[in-house]
Short mmCIF file of C-alpha atoms in Angstrom, two decimals:
data_model
loop_
_atom_site.label_atom_id
_atom_site.label_comp_id
_atom_site.label_asym_id
_atom_site.label_seq_id
_atom_site.Cartn_x
_atom_site.Cartn_y
_atom_site.Cartn_z
CA MET A 1 31.64 38.29 1.82
CA ARG A 2 29.29 36.83 -0.77
CA LYS A 3 31.84 34.19 -1.68
CA ALA A 4 32.33 33.32 1.98
CA LYS A 5 28.57 33.04 2.53
CA SER A 6 28.20 30.85 -0.56
CA ARG A 7 30.97 28.62 0.73
CA ILE A 8 29.25 28.42 4.14
CA LYS A 9 25.93 27.56 2.53
CA ALA A 10 27.58 24.97 0.29
CA SER A 11 29.38 23.34 3.21
CA ALA A 12 26.15 23.26 5.22
CA GLY A 13 24.41 21.55 2.30
CA ASP A 14 27.25 19.07 2.08
CA ARG A 15 26.91 18.29 5.76
CA ILE A 16 23.17 17.73 5.40
CA PHE A 17 23.79 15.44 2.44
CA ASP A 18 26.43 13.53 4.41
CA TYR A 19 24.08 13.09 7.39
CA CYS A 20 21.29 11.82 5.15
CA ASN A 21 23.70 9.53 3.35
CA TYR A 22 25.08 8.13 6.62
CA THR A 23 21.58 7.61 7.98
CA PHE A 24 20.46 5.79 4.85
CA MET A 25 23.56 3.57 4.78
CA ILE A 26 23.19 2.70 8.48
CA LEU A 27 19.55 1.73 7.93
CA LEU A 28 20.56 -0.32 4.88
CA ILE A 29 23.22 -2.12 6.91
CA ILE A 30 20.72 -2.86 9.68
CA VAL A 31 18.14 -4.23 7.23
CA THR A 32 20.81 -6.33 5.52
CA LEU A 33 22.46 -7.73 8.64
CA TYR A 34 19.40 -8.29 10.83
CA PRO A 35 18.21 -11.56 9.21
CA PHE A 36 21.68 -13.09 9.56
CA ILE A 37 22.12 -11.88 13.14
CA ASN A 38 18.66 -13.17 14.03
CA ILE A 39 19.43 -16.62 12.60
CA LEU A 40 22.75 -16.63 14.47
CA ALA A 41 20.93 -15.76 17.71
CA VAL A 42 18.44 -18.60 17.18
CA SER A 43 21.25 -21.06 16.48
CA LEU A 44 22.97 -20.09 19.76
CA ASN A 45 19.76 -20.18 21.78
CA ASN A 46 18.27 -23.14 23.62
CA ALA A 47 16.11 -25.07 21.17
CA GLN A 48 13.09 -25.47 23.42
CA ASP A 49 13.25 -21.82 24.43
CA SER A 50 13.40 -20.72 20.77
CA ILE A 51 9.91 -22.16 20.19
CA LYS A 52 8.48 -19.41 22.41
CA GLY A 53 9.71 -16.76 19.95
CA GLY A 54 10.79 -13.26 20.87
CA ILE A 55 14.45 -13.73 19.88
CA PHE A 56 15.80 -10.82 17.86
CA LEU A 57 19.48 -9.86 18.15
CA LEU A 58 20.77 -11.85 21.13
CA PRO A 59 20.09 -15.38 22.40
CA ARG A 60 17.90 -15.59 25.48
CA VAL A 61 19.37 -18.88 26.76
CA TRP A 62 22.90 -19.41 25.42
CA THR A 63 23.90 -22.91 24.35
CA LEU A 64 26.08 -24.74 21.83
CA ASP A 65 23.95 -27.89 21.81
CA ASN A 66 22.64 -27.14 18.30
CA TYR A 67 26.16 -27.05 16.88
CA ARG A 68 27.17 -30.13 18.85
CA TYR A 69 24.26 -32.01 17.27
CA ILE A 70 25.10 -30.85 13.76
CA PHE A 71 28.79 -31.75 13.93
CA ARG A 72 28.06 -35.02 15.72
CA GLU A 73 26.61 -36.40 12.49
CA SER A 74 29.20 -38.06 10.26
CA THR A 75 27.20 -37.19 7.14
CA ILE A 76 27.66 -33.48 7.85
CA PHE A 77 31.45 -33.75 7.95
CA HIS A 78 31.54 -35.82 4.76
CA ALA A 79 29.09 -33.49 3.00
CA THR A 80 31.20 -30.51 4.05
CA LEU A 81 34.29 -32.18 2.61
CA ILE A 82 32.50 -32.81 -0.70
CA SER A 83 31.31 -29.19 -0.78
CA ILE A 84 34.84 -27.91 -0.19
CA LEU A 85 36.27 -30.19 -2.89
CA ARG A 86 33.67 -29.23 -5.49
CA THR A 87 34.06 -25.54 -4.66
CA VAL A 88 37.86 -25.56 -4.94
CA ILE A 89 38.12 -27.83 -7.99
CA GLY A 90 35.11 -26.34 -9.75
CA THR A 91 36.26 -22.77 -9.17
CA VAL A 92 39.85 -23.36 -10.29
CA THR A 93 38.86 -25.22 -13.46
CA THR A 94 36.10 -22.75 -14.35
CA VAL A 95 38.34 -19.71 -13.90
CA PHE A 96 41.20 -21.25 -15.85
CA CYS A 97 39.11 -22.55 -18.77
CA SER A 98 36.99 -19.39 -18.98
CA ALA A 99 40.14 -17.25 -19.01
CA MET A 100 41.72 -19.33 -21.77
CA VAL A 101 38.62 -19.15 -23.97
CA ALA A 102 38.22 -15.44 -23.21
CA TYR A 103 41.80 -14.79 -24.31
CA THR A 104 41.14 -16.64 -27.55
CA LEU A 105 37.96 -14.67 -28.28
CA SER A 106 39.70 -11.38 -27.49
CA ARG A 107 42.25 -11.85 -30.29
CA GLN A 108 41.34 -9.84 -33.38
CA ASP A 109 43.19 -12.28 -35.65
CA TYR A 110 41.04 -15.25 -34.58
CA VAL A 111 38.99 -16.16 -37.65
CA LEU A 112 35.97 -17.63 -35.83
CA ARG A 113 35.91 -14.90 -33.18
CA LYS A 114 32.45 -13.49 -33.97
CA PHE A 115 30.87 -16.86 -34.69
CA MET A 116 32.10 -18.44 -31.45
CA THR A 117 31.09 -15.38 -29.43
CA ILE A 118 27.54 -15.56 -30.79
CA ALA A 119 27.44 -19.32 -30.19
CA PHE A 120 28.44 -18.86 -26.55
CA VAL A 121 26.01 -16.00 -25.96
CA LEU A 122 23.09 -17.97 -27.41
CA THR A 123 23.55 -20.61 -24.71
CA MET A 124 22.63 -17.95 -22.13
CA TYR A 125 19.14 -17.65 -23.62
CA PHE A 126 18.41 -21.10 -25.05
CA ASN A 127 19.00 -24.60 -23.68
CA GLY A 128 17.64 -28.06 -24.22
CA GLY A 129 15.72 -28.21 -20.94
CA LEU A 130 15.88 -30.40 -17.89
CA ILE A 131 15.22 -33.79 -19.50
CA PRO A 132 17.71 -33.40 -22.41
CA ASN A 133 20.33 -32.22 -19.94
CA TYR A 134 19.71 -35.26 -17.76
CA LEU A 135 19.96 -37.58 -20.79
CA LEU A 136 23.21 -35.89 -21.81
CA ILE A 137 24.69 -36.35 -18.33
CA ARG A 138 23.58 -39.99 -18.39
CA ASP A 139 25.14 -40.64 -21.80
CA LEU A 140 28.38 -39.03 -20.63
CA HIS A 141 28.42 -41.54 -17.72
CA LEU A 142 28.51 -38.76 -15.15
CA LEU A 143 25.60 -40.03 -13.05
CA GLY A 144 26.87 -41.04 -9.63
CA SER A 145 30.17 -39.28 -10.27
CA PHE A 146 31.85 -36.38 -8.51
CA TRP A 147 32.76 -34.83 -11.87
CA VAL A 148 29.12 -34.07 -12.61
CA TYR A 149 29.70 -31.04 -10.35
CA VAL A 150 32.63 -29.84 -12.45
CA TRP A 151 32.35 -30.62 -16.17
CA PRO A 152 28.87 -29.19 -16.98
CA GLY A 153 29.85 -25.76 -15.63
CA LEU A 154 33.39 -25.73 -16.92
CA ILE A 155 32.86 -22.51 -18.89
CA GLY A 156 30.42 -19.86 -17.70
CA VAL A 157 29.38 -17.50 -20.48
CA PHE A 158 28.80 -14.59 -18.12
CA ASN A 159 32.26 -15.07 -16.64
CA LEU A 160 33.66 -15.44 -20.14
CA ILE A 161 32.27 -12.06 -21.20
CA ILE A 162 33.66 -10.31 -18.13
CA ILE A 163 37.16 -11.75 -18.61
CA ARG A 164 37.17 -11.02 -22.33
CA SER A 165 36.19 -7.39 -21.75
CA PHE A 166 39.01 -7.07 -19.22
CA ILE A 167 41.58 -8.58 -21.60
CA GLU A 168 40.47 -6.31 -24.45
CA ASN A 169 41.23 -3.31 -22.22
CA LEU A 170 44.84 -4.40 -21.75
CA PRO A 171 47.39 -2.38 -23.78
CA GLU A 172 48.05 -4.15 -27.06
CA SER A 173 51.67 -2.97 -26.92
CA ILE A 174 52.34 -5.38 -24.03
CA LEU A 175 51.29 -8.40 -26.08
CA GLU A 176 53.14 -7.09 -29.14
CA SER A 177 56.34 -6.71 -27.15
CA GLY A 178 55.95 -10.31 -26.04
CA ARG A 179 55.58 -11.47 -29.63
CA ILE A 180 58.70 -9.52 -30.61
CA ASP A 181 60.60 -11.39 -27.90
CA GLY A 182 59.39 -14.67 -29.37
CA ALA A 183 56.47 -15.44 -27.06
CA GLY A 184 53.71 -17.53 -28.59
CA ASP A 185 50.04 -17.54 -27.58
CA PHE A 186 50.53 -19.97 -24.71
CA ARG A 187 53.47 -18.06 -23.25
CA SER A 188 51.65 -14.75 -23.70
CA PHE A 189 48.62 -16.18 -21.93
CA PHE A 190 50.48 -17.69 -18.97
CA HIS A 191 53.17 -15.07 -18.46
CA ILE A 192 51.46 -11.84 -19.55
CA VAL A 193 47.67 -12.13 -19.60
CA LEU A 194 47.09 -14.17 -16.43
CA PRO A 195 49.21 -11.96 -14.11
CA LEU A 196 47.53 -8.80 -15.47
CA THR A 197 44.00 -10.19 -15.11
CA LEU A 198 44.19 -11.17 -11.43
CA PRO A 199 41.46 -8.65 -10.39
CA VAL A 200 38.89 -10.00 -12.84
CA LEU A 201 39.93 -13.58 -12.17
CA ALA A 202 39.31 -13.00 -8.46
CA THR A 203 35.89 -11.60 -9.35
CA VAL A 204 35.01 -14.65 -11.44
CA ALA A 205 36.40 -16.94 -8.73
CA LEU A 206 34.03 -15.33 -6.23
CA PHE A 207 31.06 -15.82 -8.57
CA SER A 208 31.99 -19.42 -9.29
CA GLY A 209 32.86 -20.24 -5.69
CA VAL A 210 29.53 -18.94 -4.35
CA TYR A 211 27.65 -20.89 -7.04
CA GLN A 212 29.52 -24.13 -6.35
CA TRP A 213 29.15 -23.82 -2.59
CA ASN A 214 25.41 -23.03 -2.68
CA SER A 215 24.44 -25.47 -5.42
CA TRP A 216 22.26 -28.42 -4.39
CA PHE A 217 19.86 -29.05 -7.28
CA ASP A 218 22.44 -30.92 -9.36
CA VAL A 219 23.03 -33.18 -6.36
CA PHE A 220 19.30 -33.87 -6.21
CA LEU A 221 19.13 -34.64 -9.94
CA TYR A 222 22.24 -36.74 -10.45
CA ASN A 223 23.53 -38.01 -7.10
CA SER A 224 20.58 -38.11 -4.71
CA SER A 225 20.97 -41.88 -4.26
CA HIS A 226 24.72 -41.61 -3.57
CA ILE A 227 25.11 -40.43 0.02
CA ASN A 228 28.90 -40.37 -0.33
CA LEU A 229 28.54 -37.57 -2.94
CA SER A 230 26.03 -35.48 -1.01
CA THR A 231 26.96 -31.85 -0.31
CA LEU A 232 26.38 -29.66 2.70
CA GLN A 233 23.78 -27.53 0.93
CA TYR A 234 21.85 -30.62 -0.13
CA GLU A 235 21.78 -31.87 3.46
CA LEU A 236 20.49 -28.45 4.51
CA GLN A 237 17.82 -28.58 1.80
CA LYS A 238 16.66 -31.99 2.99
CA ILE A 239 16.28 -30.74 6.55
CA LEU A 240 14.37 -27.67 5.38
CA GLN A 241 12.09 -29.79 3.19
CA ASN A 242 11.39 -32.25 5.97
CA SER A 243 10.54 -29.49 8.42
CA ASN A 244 8.23 -27.76 5.93
CA THR A 245 6.31 -30.86 4.87
CA THR A 246 5.68 -32.38 8.27
CA SER A 247 2.60 -31.59 10.28
CA GLY A 248 3.75 -29.47 13.19
CA THR A 249 7.11 -30.72 14.43
CA SER A 250 6.29 -34.28 15.46
CA SER A 251 7.76 -36.06 12.46
CA LEU A 252 11.06 -34.23 12.35
CA ASP A 253 11.26 -34.12 16.13
CA GLY A 254 10.89 -37.88 16.16
CA MET A 255 13.61 -38.25 13.58
CA ILE A 256 15.98 -35.94 15.45
CA ASN A 257 15.22 -36.93 19.02
CA GLY A 258 15.15 -40.60 18.16
CA ALA A 259 18.74 -40.47 16.91
CA SER A 260 20.17 -40.39 20.40
CA GLY A 261 18.70 -40.68 23.87
CA ALA A 262 21.20 -38.16 25.22
CA GLN A 263 20.09 -35.62 22.66
CA GLN A 264 16.40 -36.03 23.36
CA ASN A 265 14.46 -32.76 23.64
CA THR A 266 17.59 -30.66 23.05
CA VAL A 267 17.08 -29.76 19.37
CA THR A 268 14.09 -28.73 17.27
CA PRO A 269 13.54 -28.22 13.52
CA LEU A 270 13.79 -24.45 14.03
CA SER A 271 17.14 -24.65 15.80
CA VAL A 272 18.52 -27.18 13.32
CA ARG A 273 17.51 -25.01 10.33
CA ALA A 274 19.13 -21.93 11.84
CA THR A 275 22.32 -23.79 12.76
CA MET A 276 22.64 -25.40 9.34
CA THR A 277 22.15 -22.00 7.67
CA ILE A 278 25.01 -20.50 9.68
CA VAL A 279 27.29 -23.47 9.05
CA ALA A 280 26.59 -23.41 5.30
CA SER A 281 27.01 -19.65 4.81
CA LEU A 282 29.90 -18.88 7.15
CA PRO A 283 32.76 -20.05 4.85
CA ILE A 284 31.68 -17.76 2.00
CA ILE A 285 31.26 -14.86 4.41
CA MET A 286 34.81 -15.41 5.66
CA VAL A 287 36.32 -15.58 2.17
CA TYR A 288 34.53 -12.56 0.71
CA PRO A 289 36.49 -9.79 2.57
CA PHE A 290 39.77 -11.08 1.11
CA LEU A 291 38.39 -10.88 -2.45
CA GLN A 292 36.39 -7.68 -2.08
CA LYS A 293 39.03 -5.26 -3.38
CA TYR A 294 39.68 -7.47 -6.43
CA PHE A 295 35.94 -7.91 -6.88
CA VAL A 296 35.31 -4.12 -7.09
CA LYS A 297 38.25 -3.47 -9.38
CA GLY A 298 37.48 -6.42 -11.63
CA MET A 299 33.83 -5.42 -12.05
CA MET A 300 34.68 -1.77 -12.81
CA VAL A 301 37.37 -2.56 -15.38
CA GLY A 302 35.89 -5.74 -16.81
CA GLY A 303 32.36 -4.39 -17.14
CA VAL A 304 33.24 -1.23 -19.12
CA LYS A 305 35.13 -1.26 -22.39
CA GLY A 306 37.24 1.67 -23.42
#
């Protein structure tokens, strides 16, 4: 009887814990999703009606005029293309180069292993500053070039540490068996290490992809005068800056409404900001679910050694 009562009490406590846990998680989800849902509602609402406020979860006057205006601009399509190219190329090169360096630093027989590891880690805490970096990019003739988005971030130290920790957790017997069969370092890396490190590589790809997609400051520093190299996030930043620095909405309204007589009084700075935010963030949101399982596994295995 006592054992049965203790089991009943324990199960009741478990149920209370589960209810509290579910309640907390639901509240956390609401707090996390509300800003995005609110911005989505504003982007789908009539621009003039949005000025009145009072829009929370659903649009009051449904319309797609805000999206029509955004995608009517040729600069948006070109900036989106540049963002996609820099995200794909930058992510692939960063993941590959970081994995190759991480494999090298994970080998116990590498003579400069400790020295190179310390040298890489120091770059996380010390750098030359904004002006020396700009002078370096200038001397490398990367100003006004697409490759300024790729080469400076070719190897991320944080990503390097995660991949190296993952590789060090791989069974040494697998690499030894490859050496016995005559596999050198390159063959071991391409045919053994890379297939076994897919979870952590997917994790690093997510980190790098989000960074590349959201980055705009390097565009402002190095390619602000080259409209053909502008990215989607930089175009969004310019709209946000214009709307924040103008007095009221007259200046930006004049810029927007003056672009086309047919579009007059159909968009506002508020609606344009909300629409651009959705357009810029939606691709990453769509990609993340496909990488989530690799992301969790890669972080758990790559972040803990032993």
